[in-house]
Coordinates of C-alpha atoms in Angstrom, one line a residue:
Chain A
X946 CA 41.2 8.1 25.0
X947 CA 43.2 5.1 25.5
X948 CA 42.5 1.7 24.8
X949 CA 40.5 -0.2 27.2
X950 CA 42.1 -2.6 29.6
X951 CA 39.3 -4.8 29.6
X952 CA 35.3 -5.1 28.9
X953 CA 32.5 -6.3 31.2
X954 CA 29.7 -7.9 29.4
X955 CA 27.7 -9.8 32.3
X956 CA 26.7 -8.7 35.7
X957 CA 24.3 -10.1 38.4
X958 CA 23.5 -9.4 41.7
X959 CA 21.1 -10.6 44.9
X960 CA 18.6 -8.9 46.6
X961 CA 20.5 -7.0 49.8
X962 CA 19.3 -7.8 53.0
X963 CA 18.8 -11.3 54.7
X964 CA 19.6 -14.6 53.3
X965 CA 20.0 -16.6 56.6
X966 CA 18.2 -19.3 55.1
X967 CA 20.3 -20.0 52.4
X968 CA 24.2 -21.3 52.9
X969 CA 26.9 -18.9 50.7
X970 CA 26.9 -21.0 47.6
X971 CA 23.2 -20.9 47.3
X972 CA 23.2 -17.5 47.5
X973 CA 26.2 -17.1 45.1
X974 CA 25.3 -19.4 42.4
X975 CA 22.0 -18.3 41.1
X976 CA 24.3 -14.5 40.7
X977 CA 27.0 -15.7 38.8
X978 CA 24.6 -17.6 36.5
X979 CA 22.6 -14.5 36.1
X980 CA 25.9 -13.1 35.1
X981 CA 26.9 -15.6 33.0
X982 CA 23.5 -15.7 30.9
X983 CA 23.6 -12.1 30.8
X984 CA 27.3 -11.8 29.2
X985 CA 26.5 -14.9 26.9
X986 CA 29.1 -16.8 28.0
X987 CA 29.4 -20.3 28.4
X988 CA 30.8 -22.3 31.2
X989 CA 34.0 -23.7 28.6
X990 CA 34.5 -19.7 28.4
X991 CA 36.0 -19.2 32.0
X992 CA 39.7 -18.7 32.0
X993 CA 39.8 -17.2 35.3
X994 CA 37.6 -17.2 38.3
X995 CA 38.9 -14.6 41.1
X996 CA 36.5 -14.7 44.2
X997 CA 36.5 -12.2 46.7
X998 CA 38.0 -14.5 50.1
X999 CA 34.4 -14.5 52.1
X1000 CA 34.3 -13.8 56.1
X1001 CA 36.2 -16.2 58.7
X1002 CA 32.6 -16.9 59.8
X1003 CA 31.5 -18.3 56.6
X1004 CA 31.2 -21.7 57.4
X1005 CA 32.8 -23.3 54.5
X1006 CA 36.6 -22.8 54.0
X1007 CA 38.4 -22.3 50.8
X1008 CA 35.6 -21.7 49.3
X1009 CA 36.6 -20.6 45.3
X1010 CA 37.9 -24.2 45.6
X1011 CA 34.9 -25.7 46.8
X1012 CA 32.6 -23.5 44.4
X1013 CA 34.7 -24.7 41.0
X1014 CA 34.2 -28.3 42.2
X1015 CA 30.5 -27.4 43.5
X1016 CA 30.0 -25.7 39.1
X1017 CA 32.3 -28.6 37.9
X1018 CA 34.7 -26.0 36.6
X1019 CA 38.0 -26.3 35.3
X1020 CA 40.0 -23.3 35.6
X1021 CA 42.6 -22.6 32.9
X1022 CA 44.6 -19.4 33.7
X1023 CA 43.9 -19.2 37.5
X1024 CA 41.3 -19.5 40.4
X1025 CA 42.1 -17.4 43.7
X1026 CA 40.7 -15.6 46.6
X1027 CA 41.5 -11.8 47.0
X1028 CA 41.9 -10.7 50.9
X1029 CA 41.5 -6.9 52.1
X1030 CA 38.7 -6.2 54.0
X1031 CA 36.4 -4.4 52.3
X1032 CA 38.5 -4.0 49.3
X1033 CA 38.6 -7.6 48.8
X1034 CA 35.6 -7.5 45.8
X1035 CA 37.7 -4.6 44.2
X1036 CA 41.1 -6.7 44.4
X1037 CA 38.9 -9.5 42.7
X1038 CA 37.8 -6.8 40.1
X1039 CA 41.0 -5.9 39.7
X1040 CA 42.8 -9.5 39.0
X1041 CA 39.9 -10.0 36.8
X1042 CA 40.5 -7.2 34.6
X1043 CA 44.4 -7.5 34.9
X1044 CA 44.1 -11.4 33.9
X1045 CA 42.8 -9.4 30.5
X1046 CA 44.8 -6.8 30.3
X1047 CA 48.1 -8.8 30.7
X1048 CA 47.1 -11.3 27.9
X1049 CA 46.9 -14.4 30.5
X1050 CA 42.8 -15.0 29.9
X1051 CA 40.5 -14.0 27.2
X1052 CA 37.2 -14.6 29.7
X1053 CA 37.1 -13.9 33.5
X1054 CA 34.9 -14.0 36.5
X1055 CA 34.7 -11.7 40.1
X1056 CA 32.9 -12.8 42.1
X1057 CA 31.9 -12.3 46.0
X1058 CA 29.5 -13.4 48.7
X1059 CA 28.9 -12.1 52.0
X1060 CA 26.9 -13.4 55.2
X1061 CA 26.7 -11.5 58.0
X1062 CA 23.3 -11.4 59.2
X1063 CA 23.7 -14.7 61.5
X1064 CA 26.4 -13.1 63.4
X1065 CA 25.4 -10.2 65.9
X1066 CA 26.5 -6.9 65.7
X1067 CA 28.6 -7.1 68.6
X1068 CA 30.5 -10.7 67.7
X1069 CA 31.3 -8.7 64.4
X1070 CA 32.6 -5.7 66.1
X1071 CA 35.1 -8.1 68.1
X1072 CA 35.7 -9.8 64.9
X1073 CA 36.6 -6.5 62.6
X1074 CA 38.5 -4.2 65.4
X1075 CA 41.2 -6.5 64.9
X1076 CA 41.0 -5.7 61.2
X1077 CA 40.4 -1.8 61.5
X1078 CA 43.4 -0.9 64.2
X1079 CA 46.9 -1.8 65.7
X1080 CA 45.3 -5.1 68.1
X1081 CA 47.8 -3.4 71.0
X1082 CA 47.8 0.0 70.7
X1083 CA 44.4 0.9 68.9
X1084 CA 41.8 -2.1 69.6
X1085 CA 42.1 -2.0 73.6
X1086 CA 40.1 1.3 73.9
X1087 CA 37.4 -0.1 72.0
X1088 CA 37.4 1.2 68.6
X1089 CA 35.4 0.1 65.9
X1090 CA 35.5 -0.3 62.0
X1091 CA 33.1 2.9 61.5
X1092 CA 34.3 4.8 64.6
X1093 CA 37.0 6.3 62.6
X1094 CA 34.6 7.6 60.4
X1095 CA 32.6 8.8 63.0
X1096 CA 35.5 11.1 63.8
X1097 CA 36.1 12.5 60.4
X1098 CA 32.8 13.2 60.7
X1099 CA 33.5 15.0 63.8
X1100 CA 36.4 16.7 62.9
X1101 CA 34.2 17.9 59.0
X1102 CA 31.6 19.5 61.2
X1103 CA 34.4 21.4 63.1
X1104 CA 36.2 22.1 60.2
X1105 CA 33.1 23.3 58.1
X1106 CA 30.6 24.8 60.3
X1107 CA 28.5 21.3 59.3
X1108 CA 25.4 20.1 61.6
X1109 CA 24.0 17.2 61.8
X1110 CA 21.1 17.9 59.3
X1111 CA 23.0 19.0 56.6
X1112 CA 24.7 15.6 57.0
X1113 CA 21.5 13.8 57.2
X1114 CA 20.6 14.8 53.3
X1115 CA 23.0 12.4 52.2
X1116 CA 21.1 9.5 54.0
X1117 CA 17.9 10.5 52.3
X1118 CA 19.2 11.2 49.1
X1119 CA 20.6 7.6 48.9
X1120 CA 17.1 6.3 49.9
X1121 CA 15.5 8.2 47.3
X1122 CA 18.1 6.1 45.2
X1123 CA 17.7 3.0 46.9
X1124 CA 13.5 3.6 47.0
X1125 CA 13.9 3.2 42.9
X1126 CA 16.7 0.0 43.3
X1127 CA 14.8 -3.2 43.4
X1128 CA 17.4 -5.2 45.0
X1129 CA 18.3 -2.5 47.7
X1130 CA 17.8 -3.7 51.5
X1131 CA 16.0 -0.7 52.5
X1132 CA 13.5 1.0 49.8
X1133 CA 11.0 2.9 52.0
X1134 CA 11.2 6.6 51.6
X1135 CA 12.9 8.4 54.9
X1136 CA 12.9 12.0 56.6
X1137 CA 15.7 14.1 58.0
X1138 CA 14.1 13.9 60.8
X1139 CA 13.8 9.9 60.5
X1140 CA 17.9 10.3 60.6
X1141 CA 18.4 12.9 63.5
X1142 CA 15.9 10.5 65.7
X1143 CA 17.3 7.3 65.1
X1144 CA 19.6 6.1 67.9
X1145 CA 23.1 6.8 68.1
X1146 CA 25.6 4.3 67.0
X1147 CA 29.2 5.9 66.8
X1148 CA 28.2 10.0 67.7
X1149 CA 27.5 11.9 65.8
X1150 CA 26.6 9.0 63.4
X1151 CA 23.1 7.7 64.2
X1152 CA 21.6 4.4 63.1
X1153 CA 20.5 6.0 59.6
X1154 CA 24.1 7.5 58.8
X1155 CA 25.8 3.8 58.8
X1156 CA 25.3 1.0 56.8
X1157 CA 23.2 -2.1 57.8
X1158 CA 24.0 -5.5 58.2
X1159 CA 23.6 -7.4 55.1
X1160 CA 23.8 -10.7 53.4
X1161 CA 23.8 -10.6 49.4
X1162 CA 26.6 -11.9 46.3
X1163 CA 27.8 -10.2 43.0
X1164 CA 29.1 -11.5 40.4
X1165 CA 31.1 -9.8 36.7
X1166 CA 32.4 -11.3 33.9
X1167 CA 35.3 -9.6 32.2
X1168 CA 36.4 -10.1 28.6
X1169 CA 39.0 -9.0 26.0
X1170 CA 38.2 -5.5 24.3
X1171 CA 38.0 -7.4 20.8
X1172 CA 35.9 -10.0 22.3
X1173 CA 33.3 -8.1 23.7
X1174 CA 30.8 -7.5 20.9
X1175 CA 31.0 -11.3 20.3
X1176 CA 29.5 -11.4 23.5
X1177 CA 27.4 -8.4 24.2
X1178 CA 26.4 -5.1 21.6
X1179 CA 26.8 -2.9 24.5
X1180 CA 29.7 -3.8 26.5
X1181 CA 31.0 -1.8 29.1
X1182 CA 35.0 -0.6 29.1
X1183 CA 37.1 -0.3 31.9
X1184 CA 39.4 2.5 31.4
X1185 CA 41.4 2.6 34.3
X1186 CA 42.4 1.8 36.8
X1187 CA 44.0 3.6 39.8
X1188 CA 45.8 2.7 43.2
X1189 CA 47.4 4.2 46.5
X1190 CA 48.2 2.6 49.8
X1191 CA 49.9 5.6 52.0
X1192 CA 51.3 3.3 54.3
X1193 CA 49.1 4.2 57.0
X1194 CA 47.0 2.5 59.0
X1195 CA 43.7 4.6 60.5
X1196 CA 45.6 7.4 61.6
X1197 CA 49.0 8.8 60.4
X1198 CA 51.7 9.4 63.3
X1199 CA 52.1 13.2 62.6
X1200 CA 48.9 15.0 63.0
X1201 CA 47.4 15.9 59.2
X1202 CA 43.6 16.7 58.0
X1203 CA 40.6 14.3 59.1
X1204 CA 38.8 15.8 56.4
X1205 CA 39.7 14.5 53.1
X1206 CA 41.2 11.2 51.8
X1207 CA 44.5 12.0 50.2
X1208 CA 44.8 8.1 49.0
X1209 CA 41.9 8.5 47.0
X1210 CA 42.8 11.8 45.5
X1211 CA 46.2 9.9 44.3
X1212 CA 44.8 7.1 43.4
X1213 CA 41.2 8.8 41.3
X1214 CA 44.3 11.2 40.2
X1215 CA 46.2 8.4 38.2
X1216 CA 43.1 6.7 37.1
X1217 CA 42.0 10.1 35.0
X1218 CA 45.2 10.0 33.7
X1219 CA 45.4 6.8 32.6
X1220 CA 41.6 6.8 31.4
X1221 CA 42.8 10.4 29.3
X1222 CA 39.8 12.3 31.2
X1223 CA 38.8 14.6 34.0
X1224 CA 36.7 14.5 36.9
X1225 CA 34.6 16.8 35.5
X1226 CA 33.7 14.1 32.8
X1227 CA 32.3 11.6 35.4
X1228 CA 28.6 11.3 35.4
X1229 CA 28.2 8.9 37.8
X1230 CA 30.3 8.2 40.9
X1231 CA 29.1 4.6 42.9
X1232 CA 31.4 4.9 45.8
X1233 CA 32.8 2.8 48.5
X1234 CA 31.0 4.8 51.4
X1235 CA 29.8 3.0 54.1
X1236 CA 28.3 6.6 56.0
X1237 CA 27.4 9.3 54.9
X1238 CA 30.1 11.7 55.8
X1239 CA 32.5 9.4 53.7
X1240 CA 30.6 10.0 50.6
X1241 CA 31.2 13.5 51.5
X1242 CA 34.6 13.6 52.1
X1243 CA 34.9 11.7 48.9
X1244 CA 33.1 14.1 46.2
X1245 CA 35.5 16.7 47.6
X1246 CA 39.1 14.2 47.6
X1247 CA 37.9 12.6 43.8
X1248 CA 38.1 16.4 42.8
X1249 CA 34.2 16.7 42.3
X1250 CA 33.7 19.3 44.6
X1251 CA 36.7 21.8 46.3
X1252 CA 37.3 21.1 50.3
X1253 CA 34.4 21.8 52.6
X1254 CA 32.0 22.2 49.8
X1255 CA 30.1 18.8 49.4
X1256 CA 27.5 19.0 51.5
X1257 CA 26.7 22.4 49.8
X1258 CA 26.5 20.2 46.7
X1259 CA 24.9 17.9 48.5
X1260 CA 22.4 20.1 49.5
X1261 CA 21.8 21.7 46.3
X1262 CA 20.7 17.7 44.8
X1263 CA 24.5 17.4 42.8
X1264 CA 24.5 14.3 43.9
X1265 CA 21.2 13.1 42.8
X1266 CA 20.8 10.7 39.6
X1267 CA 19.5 13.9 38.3
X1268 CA 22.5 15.8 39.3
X1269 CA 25.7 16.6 37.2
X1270 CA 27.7 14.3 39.5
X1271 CA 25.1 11.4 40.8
X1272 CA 26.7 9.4 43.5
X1273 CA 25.5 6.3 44.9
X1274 CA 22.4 6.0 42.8
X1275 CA 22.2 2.2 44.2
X1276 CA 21.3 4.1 47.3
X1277 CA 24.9 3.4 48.0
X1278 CA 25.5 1.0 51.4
X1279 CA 23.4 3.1 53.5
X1280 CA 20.1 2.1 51.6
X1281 CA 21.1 -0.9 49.0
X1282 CA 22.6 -2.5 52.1
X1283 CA 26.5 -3.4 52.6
X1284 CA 27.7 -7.1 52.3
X1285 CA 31.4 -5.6 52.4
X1286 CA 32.7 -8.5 50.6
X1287 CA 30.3 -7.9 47.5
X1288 CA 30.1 -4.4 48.1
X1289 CA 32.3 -3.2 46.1
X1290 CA 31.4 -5.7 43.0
X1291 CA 27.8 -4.5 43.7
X1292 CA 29.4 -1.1 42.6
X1293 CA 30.5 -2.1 39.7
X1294 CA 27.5 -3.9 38.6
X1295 CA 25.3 -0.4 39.4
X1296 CA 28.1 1.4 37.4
X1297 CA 27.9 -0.9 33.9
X1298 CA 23.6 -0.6 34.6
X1299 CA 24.3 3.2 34.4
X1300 CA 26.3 3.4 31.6
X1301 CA 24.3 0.8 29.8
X1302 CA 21.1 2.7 30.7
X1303 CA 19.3 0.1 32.5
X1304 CA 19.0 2.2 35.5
X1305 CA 15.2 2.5 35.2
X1306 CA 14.0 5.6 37.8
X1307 CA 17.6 6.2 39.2
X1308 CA 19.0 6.3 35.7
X1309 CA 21.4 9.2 35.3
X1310 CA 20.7 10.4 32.0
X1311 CA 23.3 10.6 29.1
X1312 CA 26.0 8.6 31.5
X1313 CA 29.0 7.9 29.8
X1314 CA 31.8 7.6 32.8
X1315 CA 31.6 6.4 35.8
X1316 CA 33.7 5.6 38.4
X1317 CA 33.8 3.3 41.2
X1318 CA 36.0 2.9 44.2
X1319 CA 37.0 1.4 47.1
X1320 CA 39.2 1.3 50.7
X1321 CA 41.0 0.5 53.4
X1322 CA 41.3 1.4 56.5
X1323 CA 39.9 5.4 57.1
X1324 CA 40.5 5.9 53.0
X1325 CA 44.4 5.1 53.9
X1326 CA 44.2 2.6 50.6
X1327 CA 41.9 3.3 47.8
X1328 CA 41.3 1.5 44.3
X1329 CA 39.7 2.9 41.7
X1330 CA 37.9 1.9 38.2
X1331 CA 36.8 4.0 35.3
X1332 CA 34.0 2.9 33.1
X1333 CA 33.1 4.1 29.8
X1334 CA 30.3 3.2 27.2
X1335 CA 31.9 1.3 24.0
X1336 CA 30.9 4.5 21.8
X1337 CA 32.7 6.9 23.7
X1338 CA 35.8 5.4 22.6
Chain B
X745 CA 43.6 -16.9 99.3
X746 CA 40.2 -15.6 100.1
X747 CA 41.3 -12.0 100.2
X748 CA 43.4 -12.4 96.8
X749 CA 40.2 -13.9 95.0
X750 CA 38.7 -10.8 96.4
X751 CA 41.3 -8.0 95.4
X752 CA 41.4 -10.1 91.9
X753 CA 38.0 -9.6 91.4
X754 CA 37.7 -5.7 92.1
X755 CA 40.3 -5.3 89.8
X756 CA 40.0 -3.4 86.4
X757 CA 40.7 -5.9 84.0
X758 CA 40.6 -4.4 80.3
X759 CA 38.5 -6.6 78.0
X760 CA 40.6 -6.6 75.3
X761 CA 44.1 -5.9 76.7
X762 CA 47.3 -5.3 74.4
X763 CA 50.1 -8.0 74.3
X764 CA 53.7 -7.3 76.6
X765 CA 57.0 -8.3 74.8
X766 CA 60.6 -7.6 75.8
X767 CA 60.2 -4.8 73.7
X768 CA 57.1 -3.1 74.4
X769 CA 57.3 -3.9 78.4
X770 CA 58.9 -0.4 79.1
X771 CA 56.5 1.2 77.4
X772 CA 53.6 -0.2 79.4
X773 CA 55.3 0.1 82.6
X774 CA 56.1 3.6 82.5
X775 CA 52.6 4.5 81.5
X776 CA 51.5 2.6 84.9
X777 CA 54.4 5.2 86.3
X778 CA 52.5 8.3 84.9
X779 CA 54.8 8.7 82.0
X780 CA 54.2 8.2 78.4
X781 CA 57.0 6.9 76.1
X782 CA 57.6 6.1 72.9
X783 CA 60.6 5.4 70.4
X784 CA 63.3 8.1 68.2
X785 CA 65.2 7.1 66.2
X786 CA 68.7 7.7 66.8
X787 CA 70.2 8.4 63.6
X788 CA 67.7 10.9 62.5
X789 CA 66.1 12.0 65.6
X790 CA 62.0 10.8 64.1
X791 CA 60.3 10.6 66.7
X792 CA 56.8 8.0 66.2
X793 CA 54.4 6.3 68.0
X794 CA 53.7 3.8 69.0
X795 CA 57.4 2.6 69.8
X796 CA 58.5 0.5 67.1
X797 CA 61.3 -1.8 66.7
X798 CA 62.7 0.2 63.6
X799 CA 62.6 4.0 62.4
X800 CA 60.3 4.2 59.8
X801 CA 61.8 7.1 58.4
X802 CA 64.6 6.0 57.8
X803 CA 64.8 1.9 58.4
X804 CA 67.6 2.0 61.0
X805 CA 67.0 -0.2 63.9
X806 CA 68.6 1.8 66.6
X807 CA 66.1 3.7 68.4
X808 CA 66.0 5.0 72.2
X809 CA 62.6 4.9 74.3
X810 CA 62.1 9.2 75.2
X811 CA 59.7 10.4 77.4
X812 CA 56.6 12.1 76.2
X813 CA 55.2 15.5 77.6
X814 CA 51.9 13.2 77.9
X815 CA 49.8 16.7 76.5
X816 CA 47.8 17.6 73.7
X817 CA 44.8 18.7 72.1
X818 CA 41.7 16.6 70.9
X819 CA 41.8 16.3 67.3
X820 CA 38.6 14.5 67.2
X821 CA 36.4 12.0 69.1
X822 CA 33.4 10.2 68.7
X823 CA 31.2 8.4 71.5
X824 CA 31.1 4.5 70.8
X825 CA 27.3 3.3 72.1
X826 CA 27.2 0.1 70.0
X827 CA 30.8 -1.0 70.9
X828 CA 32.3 -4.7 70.4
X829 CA 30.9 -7.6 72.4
X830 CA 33.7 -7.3 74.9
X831 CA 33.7 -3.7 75.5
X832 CA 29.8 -4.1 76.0
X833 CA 29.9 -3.6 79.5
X834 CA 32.0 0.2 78.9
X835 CA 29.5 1.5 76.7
X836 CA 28.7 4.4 76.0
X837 CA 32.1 5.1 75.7
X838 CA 34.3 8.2 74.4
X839 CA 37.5 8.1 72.3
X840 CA 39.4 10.5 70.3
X841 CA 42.3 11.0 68.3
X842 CA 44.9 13.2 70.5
X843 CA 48.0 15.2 68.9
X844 CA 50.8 15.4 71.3
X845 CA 53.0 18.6 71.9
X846 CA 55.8 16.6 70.0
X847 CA 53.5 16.4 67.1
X848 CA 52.6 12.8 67.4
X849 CA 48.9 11.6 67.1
X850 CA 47.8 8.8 68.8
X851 CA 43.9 7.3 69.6
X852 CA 42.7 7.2 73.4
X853 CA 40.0 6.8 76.1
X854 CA 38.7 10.0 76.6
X855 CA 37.7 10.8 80.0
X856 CA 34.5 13.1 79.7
X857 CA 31.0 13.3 78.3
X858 CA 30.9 13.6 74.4
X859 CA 28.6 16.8 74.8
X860 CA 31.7 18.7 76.5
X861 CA 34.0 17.7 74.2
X862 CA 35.7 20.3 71.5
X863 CA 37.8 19.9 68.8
X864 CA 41.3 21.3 69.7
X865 CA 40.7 21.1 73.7
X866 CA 43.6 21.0 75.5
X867 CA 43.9 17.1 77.0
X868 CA 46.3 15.2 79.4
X869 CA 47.0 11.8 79.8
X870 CA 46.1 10.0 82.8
X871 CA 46.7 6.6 84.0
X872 CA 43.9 3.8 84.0
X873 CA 45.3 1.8 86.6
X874 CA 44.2 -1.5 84.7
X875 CA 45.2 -5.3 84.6
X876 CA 46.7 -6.8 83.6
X877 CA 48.4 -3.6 82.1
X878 CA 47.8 0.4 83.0
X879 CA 46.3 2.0 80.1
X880 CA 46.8 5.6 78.9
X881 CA 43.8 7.5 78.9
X882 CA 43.3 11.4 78.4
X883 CA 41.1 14.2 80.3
X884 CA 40.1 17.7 79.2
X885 CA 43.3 19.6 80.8
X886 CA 41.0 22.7 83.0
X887 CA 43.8 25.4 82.0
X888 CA 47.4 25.4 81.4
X889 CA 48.3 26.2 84.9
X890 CA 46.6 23.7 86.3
X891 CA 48.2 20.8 84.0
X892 CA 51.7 22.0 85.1
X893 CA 51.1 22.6 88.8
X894 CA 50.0 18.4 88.4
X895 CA 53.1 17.5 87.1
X896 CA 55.3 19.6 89.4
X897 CA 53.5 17.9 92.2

């Protein structure tokens, strides 16, 4: 095991769901001061505040500059908004920990809000098929963001002999997850049958394989290694880290596999290496997955499961928070709800619960890795994190 | 002017159409010719799509529009039936990734019920004659002989 690259000792999060009555810094604020009183920080700590950059149709602009003036905050080593979709909360994640890593701050903050719940489905759609496809060559047949995963999901169920049931597990495992979550959007217990009859939204995805429309904020503070039990008796490290952009965007101009995610096979490859593990040691897996055949794909491309055989591990409750590879105990963005520019600091705060044991009925027992990740794109860019408790190292 | 308003009105207009440069403008009027084009590169013969104003194999910046043979098979599709606000008026719609015989993929409008649809059918393109471009589309291709007794024609 190698030394950490940095140590998370605070972590706060909203309720998922609706927060149309509140503006984006009333819904951020109370998280990063649950954060902050949870680390045992104070404000003077800060070095570096990293936010993830919030939606063109959040009202206010600039908005890490407005939130430091909004706290009264100086900011010491830096203050910035990260921009990539729904990577964005890793990138800010990311910067955090590197701002530790490299020496520049000895205290930072990630932080991210979204609101999406006063904008319609379709006025997003318009919005995000800019983001998710070539504007002149993709976006004119009418494409959207989870379209492409629709496809993989089409192309899996080829590939695999897959039906729609089988799929449909994954959705209900997650509320099973999500039923024990007390911020999750959605808690009330569901039937494969609930899934198969919902109504179709990109076939063969239906309304309970994709993720809702949610509002919420996360926020994580990120210290120095040798700093950490100052703050906390049972920080969290983060072991790695891992990225891979394959220069792709959606689909790859020579015809390849729709069924596995080579960017985050690379990228999950080079965070076991760096973290000195392998991804058999992973307990607990809280994944980027906004439907459910992308958590699929996944436990097969992080090397959980070999190709076309997680939904049999699905199937046979792997997967669970009582499984030897629990995914998505959150109830992942199905069920906990996907604000996709928190979503992927919401990951992280459900990976330091885990490994801190705070989990309460979705608790994987024993955890002691976990790993978190997130995308671009159909998986074309992937960013990893390993976690590990402080006595593992 | 009455009879222009008119003709302008019956007229497919795409809701969310690409853009035309110098560059891209034989591309989009050969597709409303029947033919689909793209860029090689003419240093190391990679052939991409869509046309692109470099190689990106190899970086070189002097590339030739070919022809394409405009067939394929359906890698994959999905039916969109909650679809962007623009395309609302489309929906439910079908579109699918398609891999050309010269091993190019490219996404599409695919002309047939989802429910029909297979993974690897044999497709051809055909020409949505749109404004204020023609957009290529594909169908299921009914059997070989069929697809080349259409382009003899």
């Amino acid at each position: 095991m190698r030394e950490p690259l940095a140590s998370v000792v605070g972590v706060g999060a909203s309720t998922v769901g609706r927060h149309t009555d509140e503006l984006e810094h009333e819904i951020m604020i109370p998280v990063l001061l649950d954060a902050v009183a949870d680390a045992g920080v104070s404000k003077s700590d800060l070095d570096s505040f990293v936010l993830s950059s919030p939606r063109p149709y959040i009202e206010q602009k600039y908005f890490a500059t407005f939130l430091a003036a909004y706290l009264d905050l100086p900011v010491e080593d830096i203050l910035l908004e990260t921009h990539g979709n729904g990577m964005s909360g890793a990138l800010a994640f990311d910067i955090a920990v590197d701002r530790i890593a490299s020496g520049h701050a000895k205290v930072a903050v990630a932080l991210g809000v979204s609101k999406e719940t006063h904008i319609s489905t379709g006025e997003h759609l318009q919005w995000s098929m800019r983001m998710v496809g070539d504007v002149d060559f993709h976006t004119p047949f009418g494409m959207t963001s989870i379209s492409w995963y629709a496809m993989n999901a089409t192309a899996y169920m080829h590939e695999y002999g897959v039906g729609r049931r089988e799929l449909a597990e994954v959705a209900v495992k997650n509320r099973r997850h999500a039923a024990a979550n007390p911020i999750a959007q959605f808690r009330e217990l569901i039937t494969v049958d609930d899934v198969l009859d919902s109504r179709p939204i990109v076939r063969p995805l239906h309304l309970l394989d994709v993720p809702p429309r949610s509002d919420g904020a996360a926020a994580v503070i990120v210290v120095a290694p040798e700093l950490a039990d100052k703050f906390r008796g049972d920080p969290v490290h983060v072991l790695s880290r891992g990225h891979y952009h394959e220069g792709i965007h959606q689909i790859s101009t020579r015809p390849r596999s729709l069924t596995s995610f080579p960017a985050a096979a690379r990228a999950a490859s080079k965070a076991y290496e760096a973290a000195g593990i392998a991804p058999a040691d992973i307990d607990v897996a809280e994944v980027y997955a906004p439907c459910s055949i992308v958590e699929v794909i996944l436990s097969e491309s992080l090397g959980f499961f070999p190709e076309g055989g997680g939904v049999k591990a699905a199937l046979e409750g792997r997967t669970t928070s009582q499984g030897d590879k629990a995914m998505c105990t959150s109830g992942g963005c199905t069920s906990r709800g996907h604000p996709p520019m928190a979503t992927p600091l919401y990951n992280v705060v459900e990976a330091v619960e885990q490994l801190r044991a705070e989990s309460g009925e979705r608790q994987v027992p024993g955890a002691e890795f976990a790993l978190t990740s997130a995308e671009l794109g159909d998986y074309n860019s992937t960013l990893i994190h390993v976690f590990g408790r402080g006595e593992t190292l | 002017m009455g009879e222009a308003m008119a003709s302008a009105g019956n007229a497919d207009q795409l809701p969310y159409p690409p853009r035309t440069t110098e560059f891209t403008a034989p591309f989009w009027s050969a597709v409303a010719d029947g033919r689909l084009t793209t860029t090689r590169c003419t240093r190391c013969e990679f052939l991409t799509f869509p046309p692109k104003v470099l190689c990106p194999q190899c970086w070189s910046r002097d590339v030739e529009y070919v022809v394409l043979s405009g067939r394929g098979r359906l890698a994959t599709f999905t039916e969109v039936c909650v679809p962007p606000a623009v395309f609302r008026d489309e929906a439910p719609y079908v579109i699918g990734i398609v891999d050309l015989e010269e091993n190019v993929r490219l996404l599409t409008r695919i002309r047939a019920p989802f429910d029909e649809l297979t993974v690897g059918l044999p497709v051809h393109m055909v020409v949505r004659h749109s404004q204020p471009v023609a957009l290529y589309e594909f169908a299921p291709s009914p059997d070989t002989e069929n697809v080349c007794e259409e382009k003899n024609a």
